[in-house]
Amino acid sequence: VLETYEGITVVRDDLLGYGTKIRGIDYLIGHDPANKNIKEWVFGSCPATGYAQISLPHVCGKYDKKAVLFMAKRSMDKLHDYQKRGIDLGTIYHWVDNGMLPVTQKRARDYVEEKPEERRVLPLGLEHPSVIGSFIKVARNLPINPKEV
């Protein structure tokens, strides 16, 4: 959906319900031949307020894959709404004591190394060439030609 506000055209990805990244990770998880044997997509770079815990399990669920997140441990009665939603979507959480970003990323990498033929770790920001390429494809297919993005 495109809407214009005060001369600025806005792509309303907020209406997708699962975040903009679902557009970028769909090919990587569900269609990229290099990942056909991957059963678990692992992410260790998500803050409590991060949308990856919603977008990743949504896309994984479409292709019968698991979404696995390594995150800083918090009290279960103090979970962020996105974490609660992630649980509802089937995210497998590994709660990490002293879960600073380098620690959760290392735990995610170690987990993947246990079964590298079945697991793949996603980079910070989900910045992967196919994800970026997917966003480019989406942008090129929009019925607009902006002067500035």
PDB file of C-alpha atoms in Angstrom:
ATOM      1  CA  VAL A   1       0.000   0.000   0.000  1.00  0.00           C
ATOM      2  CA  LEU A   2       1.330   3.418  -0.980  1.00  0.00           C
ATOM      3  CA  GLU A   3       0.023   6.559   0.698  1.00  0.00           C
ATOM      4  CA  THR A   4       1.069  10.150   0.223  1.00  0.00           C
ATOM      5  CA  TYR A   5       1.494  12.522   3.160  1.00  0.00           C
ATOM      6  CA  GLU A   6       2.402  16.146   2.486  1.00  0.00           C
ATOM      7  CA  GLY A   7       3.949  15.207  -0.856  1.00  0.00           C
ATOM      8  CA  ILE A   8       5.906  12.219   0.506  1.00  0.00           C
ATOM      9  CA  THR A   9       4.966   8.738  -0.707  1.00  0.00           C
ATOM     10  CA  VAL A  10       5.121   6.156   2.059  1.00  0.00           C
ATOM     11  CA  VAL A  11       5.263   2.383   1.561  1.00  0.00           C
ATOM     12  CA  ARG A  12       2.997   1.144   4.362  1.00  0.00           C
ATOM     13  CA  ASP A  13       4.931  -1.937   5.439  1.00  0.00           C
ATOM     14  CA  ASP A  14       3.475  -1.431   8.899  1.00  0.00           C
ATOM     15  CA  LEU A  15       0.331  -2.986   7.418  1.00  0.00           C
ATOM     16  CA  LEU A  16       2.144  -6.273   6.693  1.00  0.00           C
ATOM     17  CA  GLY A  17       1.756  -7.251  10.353  1.00  0.00           C
ATOM     18  CA  TYR A  18       5.140  -8.981  10.622  1.00  0.00           C
ATOM     19  CA  GLY A  19       7.611  -6.269   9.665  1.00  0.00           C
ATOM     20  CA  THR A  20       9.405  -5.146   6.550  1.00  0.00           C
ATOM     21  CA  LYS A  21      12.018  -7.897   6.815  1.00  0.00           C
ATOM     22  CA  ILE A  22       9.518 -10.559   5.744  1.00  0.00           C
ATOM     23  CA  ARG A  23       9.930  -9.143   2.238  1.00  0.00           C
ATOM     24  CA  GLY A  24      13.679  -9.679   2.394  1.00  0.00           C
ATOM     25  CA  ILE A  25      14.029 -13.031   4.134  1.00  0.00           C
ATOM     26  CA  ASP A  26      11.320 -14.940   2.268  1.00  0.00           C
ATOM     27  CA  TYR A  27      13.587 -15.897  -0.640  1.00  0.00           C
ATOM     28  CA  LEU A  28      16.539 -16.692   1.620  1.00  0.00           C
ATOM     29  CA  ILE A  29      14.543 -19.027   3.845  1.00  0.00           C
ATOM     30  CA  GLY A  30      12.009 -20.506   1.461  1.00  0.00           C
ATOM     31  CA  HIS A  31      13.460 -20.464  -2.049  1.00  0.00           C
ATOM     32  CA  ASP A  32      17.257 -20.131  -2.121  1.00  0.00           C
ATOM     33  CA  PRO A  33      18.583 -23.517  -3.350  1.00  0.00           C
ATOM     34  CA  ALA A  34      21.708 -23.063  -1.212  1.00  0.00           C
ATOM     35  CA  ASN A  35      19.496 -23.293   1.894  1.00  0.00           C
ATOM     36  CA  LYS A  36      17.180 -26.146   0.930  1.00  0.00           C
ATOM     37  CA  ASN A  37      18.485 -28.376   3.754  1.00  0.00           C
ATOM     38  CA  ILE A  38      18.382 -25.711   6.443  1.00  0.00           C
ATOM     39  CA  LYS A  39      15.809 -26.604   9.106  1.00  0.00           C
ATOM     40  CA  GLU A  40      16.598 -23.927  11.696  1.00  0.00           C
ATOM     41  CA  TRP A  41      17.272 -20.224  11.198  1.00  0.00           C
ATOM     42  CA  VAL A  42      19.215 -18.836  14.134  1.00  0.00           C
ATOM     43  CA  PHE A  43      19.588 -15.225  15.216  1.00  0.00           C
ATOM     44  CA  GLY A  44      21.647 -13.873  18.089  1.00  0.00           C
ATOM     45  CA  SER A  45      21.410 -10.150  17.375  1.00  0.00           C
ATOM     46  CA  CYS A  46      17.887  -9.233  18.415  1.00  0.00           C
ATOM     47  CA  PRO A  47      17.072  -6.797  21.217  1.00  0.00           C
ATOM     48  CA  ALA A  48      13.933  -7.280  23.280  1.00  0.00           C
ATOM     49  CA  THR A  49      12.214  -4.665  21.111  1.00  0.00           C
ATOM     50  CA  GLY A  50      13.399  -6.201  17.833  1.00  0.00           C
ATOM     51  CA  TYR A  51      10.960  -7.222  15.137  1.00  0.00           C
ATOM     52  CA  ALA A  52      13.076 -10.214  14.033  1.00  0.00           C
ATOM     53  CA  GLN A  53      11.323 -12.253  16.704  1.00  0.00           C
ATOM     54  CA  ILE A  54       8.103 -11.671  14.776  1.00  0.00           C
ATOM     55  CA  SER A  55       9.256 -11.637  11.141  1.00  0.00           C
ATOM     56  CA  LEU A  56      11.588 -14.639  11.390  1.00  0.00           C
ATOM     57  CA  PRO A  57       9.072 -17.124  12.863  1.00  0.00           C
ATOM     58  CA  HIS A  58       6.383 -15.901  10.471  1.00  0.00           C
ATOM     59  CA  VAL A  59       8.504 -16.674   7.409  1.00  0.00           C
ATOM     60  CA  CYS A  60       9.951 -19.854   8.910  1.00  0.00           C
ATOM     61  CA  GLY A  61       6.426 -21.086   9.600  1.00  0.00           C
ATOM     62  CA  LYS A  62       5.520 -20.723   5.922  1.00  0.00           C
ATOM     63  CA  TYR A  63       8.290 -23.163   4.979  1.00  0.00           C
ATOM     64  CA  ASP A  64       8.173 -25.597   7.916  1.00  0.00           C
ATOM     65  CA  LYS A  65      11.419 -24.248   9.398  1.00  0.00           C
ATOM     66  CA  LYS A  66      12.252 -23.292  12.975  1.00  0.00           C
ATOM     67  CA  ALA A  67      13.134 -19.795  14.181  1.00  0.00           C
ATOM     68  CA  VAL A  68      15.694 -19.891  17.004  1.00  0.00           C
ATOM     69  CA  LEU A  69      16.717 -16.764  18.898  1.00  0.00           C
ATOM     70  CA  PHE A  70      19.426 -16.233  21.489  1.00  0.00           C
ATOM     71  CA  MET A  71      18.497 -13.256  23.631  1.00  0.00           C
ATOM     72  CA  ALA A  72      19.318 -11.647  26.949  1.00  0.00           C
ATOM     73  CA  LYS A  73      17.504 -13.387  29.764  1.00  0.00           C
ATOM     74  CA  ARG A  74      14.685 -11.474  31.376  1.00  0.00           C
ATOM     75  CA  SER A  75      12.049 -12.279  33.881  1.00  0.00           C
ATOM     76  CA  MET A  76       9.206 -14.067  32.119  1.00  0.00           C
ATOM     77  CA  ASP A  77       6.753 -11.631  33.684  1.00  0.00           C
ATOM     78  CA  LYS A  78       8.662  -8.714  32.095  1.00  0.00           C
ATOM     79  CA  LEU A  79       8.768  -9.895  28.500  1.00  0.00           C
ATOM     80  CA  HIS A  80       8.315  -7.263  25.823  1.00  0.00           C
ATOM     81  CA  ASP A  81       5.131  -7.600  23.750  1.00  0.00           C
ATOM     82  CA  TYR A  82       7.275  -8.613  20.746  1.00  0.00           C
ATOM     83  CA  GLN A  83       8.764 -11.450  22.784  1.00  0.00           C
ATOM     84  CA  LYS A  84       5.302 -12.624  23.788  1.00  0.00           C
ATOM     85  CA  ARG A  85       4.231 -12.467  20.161  1.00  0.00           C
ATOM     86  CA  GLY A  86       7.365 -14.376  19.144  1.00  0.00           C
ATOM     87  CA  ILE A  87       6.474 -17.135  21.577  1.00  0.00           C
ATOM     88  CA  ASP A  88       2.960 -17.274  20.125  1.00  0.00           C
ATOM     89  CA  LEU A  89       4.455 -17.542  16.612  1.00  0.00           C
ATOM     90  CA  GLY A  90       6.612 -20.497  17.651  1.00  0.00           C
ATOM     91  CA  THR A  91       9.984 -18.841  18.183  1.00  0.00           C
ATOM     92  CA  ILE A  92      12.375 -21.049  20.129  1.00  0.00           C
ATOM     93  CA  TYR A  93      14.099 -18.779  22.628  1.00  0.00           C
ATOM     94  CA  HIS A  94      17.415 -19.481  24.307  1.00  0.00           C
ATOM     95  CA  TRP A  95      17.626 -17.030  27.182  1.00  0.00           C
ATOM     96  CA  VAL A  96      21.221 -16.020  27.872  1.00  0.00           C
ATOM     97  CA  ASP A  97      22.474 -14.803  31.260  1.00  0.00           C
ATOM     98  CA  ASN A  98      24.487 -11.593  30.853  1.00  0.00           C
ATOM     99  CA  GLY A  99      23.162 -11.531  27.314  1.00  0.00           C
ATOM    100  CA  MET A 100      25.142  -8.678  25.840  1.00  0.00           C
ATOM    101  CA  LEU A 101      25.160  -8.652  22.029  1.00  0.00           C
ATOM    102  CA  PRO A 102      28.591 -10.303  21.565  1.00  0.00           C
ATOM    103  CA  VAL A 103      27.543 -13.068  23.965  1.00  0.00           C
ATOM    104  CA  THR A 104      24.208 -13.834  22.286  1.00  0.00           C
ATOM    105  CA  GLN A 105      25.867 -13.748  18.857  1.00  0.00           C
ATOM    106  CA  LYS A 106      28.546 -16.197  20.018  1.00  0.00           C
ATOM    107  CA  ARG A 107      25.973 -18.543  21.513  1.00  0.00           C
ATOM    108  CA  ALA A 108      24.040 -18.478  18.232  1.00  0.00           C
ATOM    109  CA  ARG A 109      27.197 -19.276  16.218  1.00  0.00           C
ATOM    110  CA  ASP A 110      28.130 -22.100  18.588  1.00  0.00           C
ATOM    111  CA  TYR A 111      24.634 -23.558  18.290  1.00  0.00           C
ATOM    112  CA  VAL A 112      24.841 -23.507  14.490  1.00  0.00           C
ATOM    113  CA  GLU A 113      28.280 -25.161  14.557  1.00  0.00           C
ATOM    114  CA  GLU A 114      26.735 -28.162  16.322  1.00  0.00           C
ATOM    115  CA  LYS A 115      24.690 -28.976  13.163  1.00  0.00           C
ATOM    116  CA  PRO A 116      25.910 -26.719  10.341  1.00  0.00           C
ATOM    117  CA  GLU A 117      24.181 -28.784   7.674  1.00  0.00           C
ATOM    118  CA  GLU A 118      20.765 -28.069   9.257  1.00  0.00           C
ATOM    119  CA  ARG A 119      21.227 -24.662  10.874  1.00  0.00           C
ATOM    120  CA  ARG A 120      22.133 -21.231   9.540  1.00  0.00           C
ATOM    121  CA  VAL A 121      22.902 -18.103  11.534  1.00  0.00           C
ATOM    122  CA  LEU A 122      21.564 -14.773  10.319  1.00  0.00           C
ATOM    123  CA  PRO A 123      23.765 -11.670  10.499  1.00  0.00           C
ATOM    124  CA  LEU A 124      23.116  -8.500  12.456  1.00  0.00           C
ATOM    125  CA  GLY A 125      20.375  -6.486  10.770  1.00  0.00           C
ATOM    126  CA  LEU A 126      19.642  -9.537   8.612  1.00  0.00           C
ATOM    127  CA  GLU A 127      22.104  -7.954   6.182  1.00  0.00           C
ATOM    128  CA  HIS A 128      22.646 -10.756   3.711  1.00  0.00           C
ATOM    129  CA  PRO A 129      23.146 -10.333  -0.065  1.00  0.00           C
ATOM    130  CA  SER A 130      19.909 -12.136  -0.940  1.00  0.00           C
ATOM    131  CA  VAL A 131      17.957 -10.094   1.614  1.00  0.00           C
ATOM    132  CA  ILE A 132      19.300  -6.852   0.165  1.00  0.00           C
ATOM    133  CA  GLY A 133      18.607  -8.163  -3.352  1.00  0.00           C
ATOM    134  CA  SER A 134      15.036  -8.983  -2.371  1.00  0.00           C
ATOM    135  CA  PHE A 135      14.487  -5.435  -1.118  1.00  0.00           C
ATOM    136  CA  ILE A 136      15.900  -4.064  -4.370  1.00  0.00           C
ATOM    137  CA  LYS A 137      13.491  -6.251  -6.337  1.00  0.00           C
ATOM    138  CA  VAL A 138      10.538  -5.060  -4.256  1.00  0.00           C
ATOM    139  CA  ALA A 139      11.571  -1.415  -4.679  1.00  0.00           C
ATOM    140  CA  ARG A 140      12.000  -1.766  -8.439  1.00  0.00           C
ATOM    141  CA  ASN A 141       8.510  -3.250  -8.731  1.00  0.00           C
ATOM    142  CA  LEU A 142       6.838  -0.292  -7.025  1.00  0.00           C
ATOM    143  CA  PRO A 143       4.801   1.910  -9.345  1.00  0.00           C
ATOM    144  CA  ILE A 144       6.834   4.981  -8.410  1.00  0.00           C
ATOM    145  CA  ASN A 145      10.200   6.454  -9.393  1.00  0.00           C
ATOM    146  CA  PRO A 146      11.307   8.570  -6.432  1.00  0.00           C
ATOM    147  CA  LYS A 147      13.965  11.258  -6.662  1.00  0.00           C
ATOM    148  CA  GLU A 148      14.987  10.519  -3.079  1.00  0.00           C
ATOM    149  CA  VAL A 149      14.614   7.502  -0.809  1.00  0.00           C
TER     150      VAL A 149
END
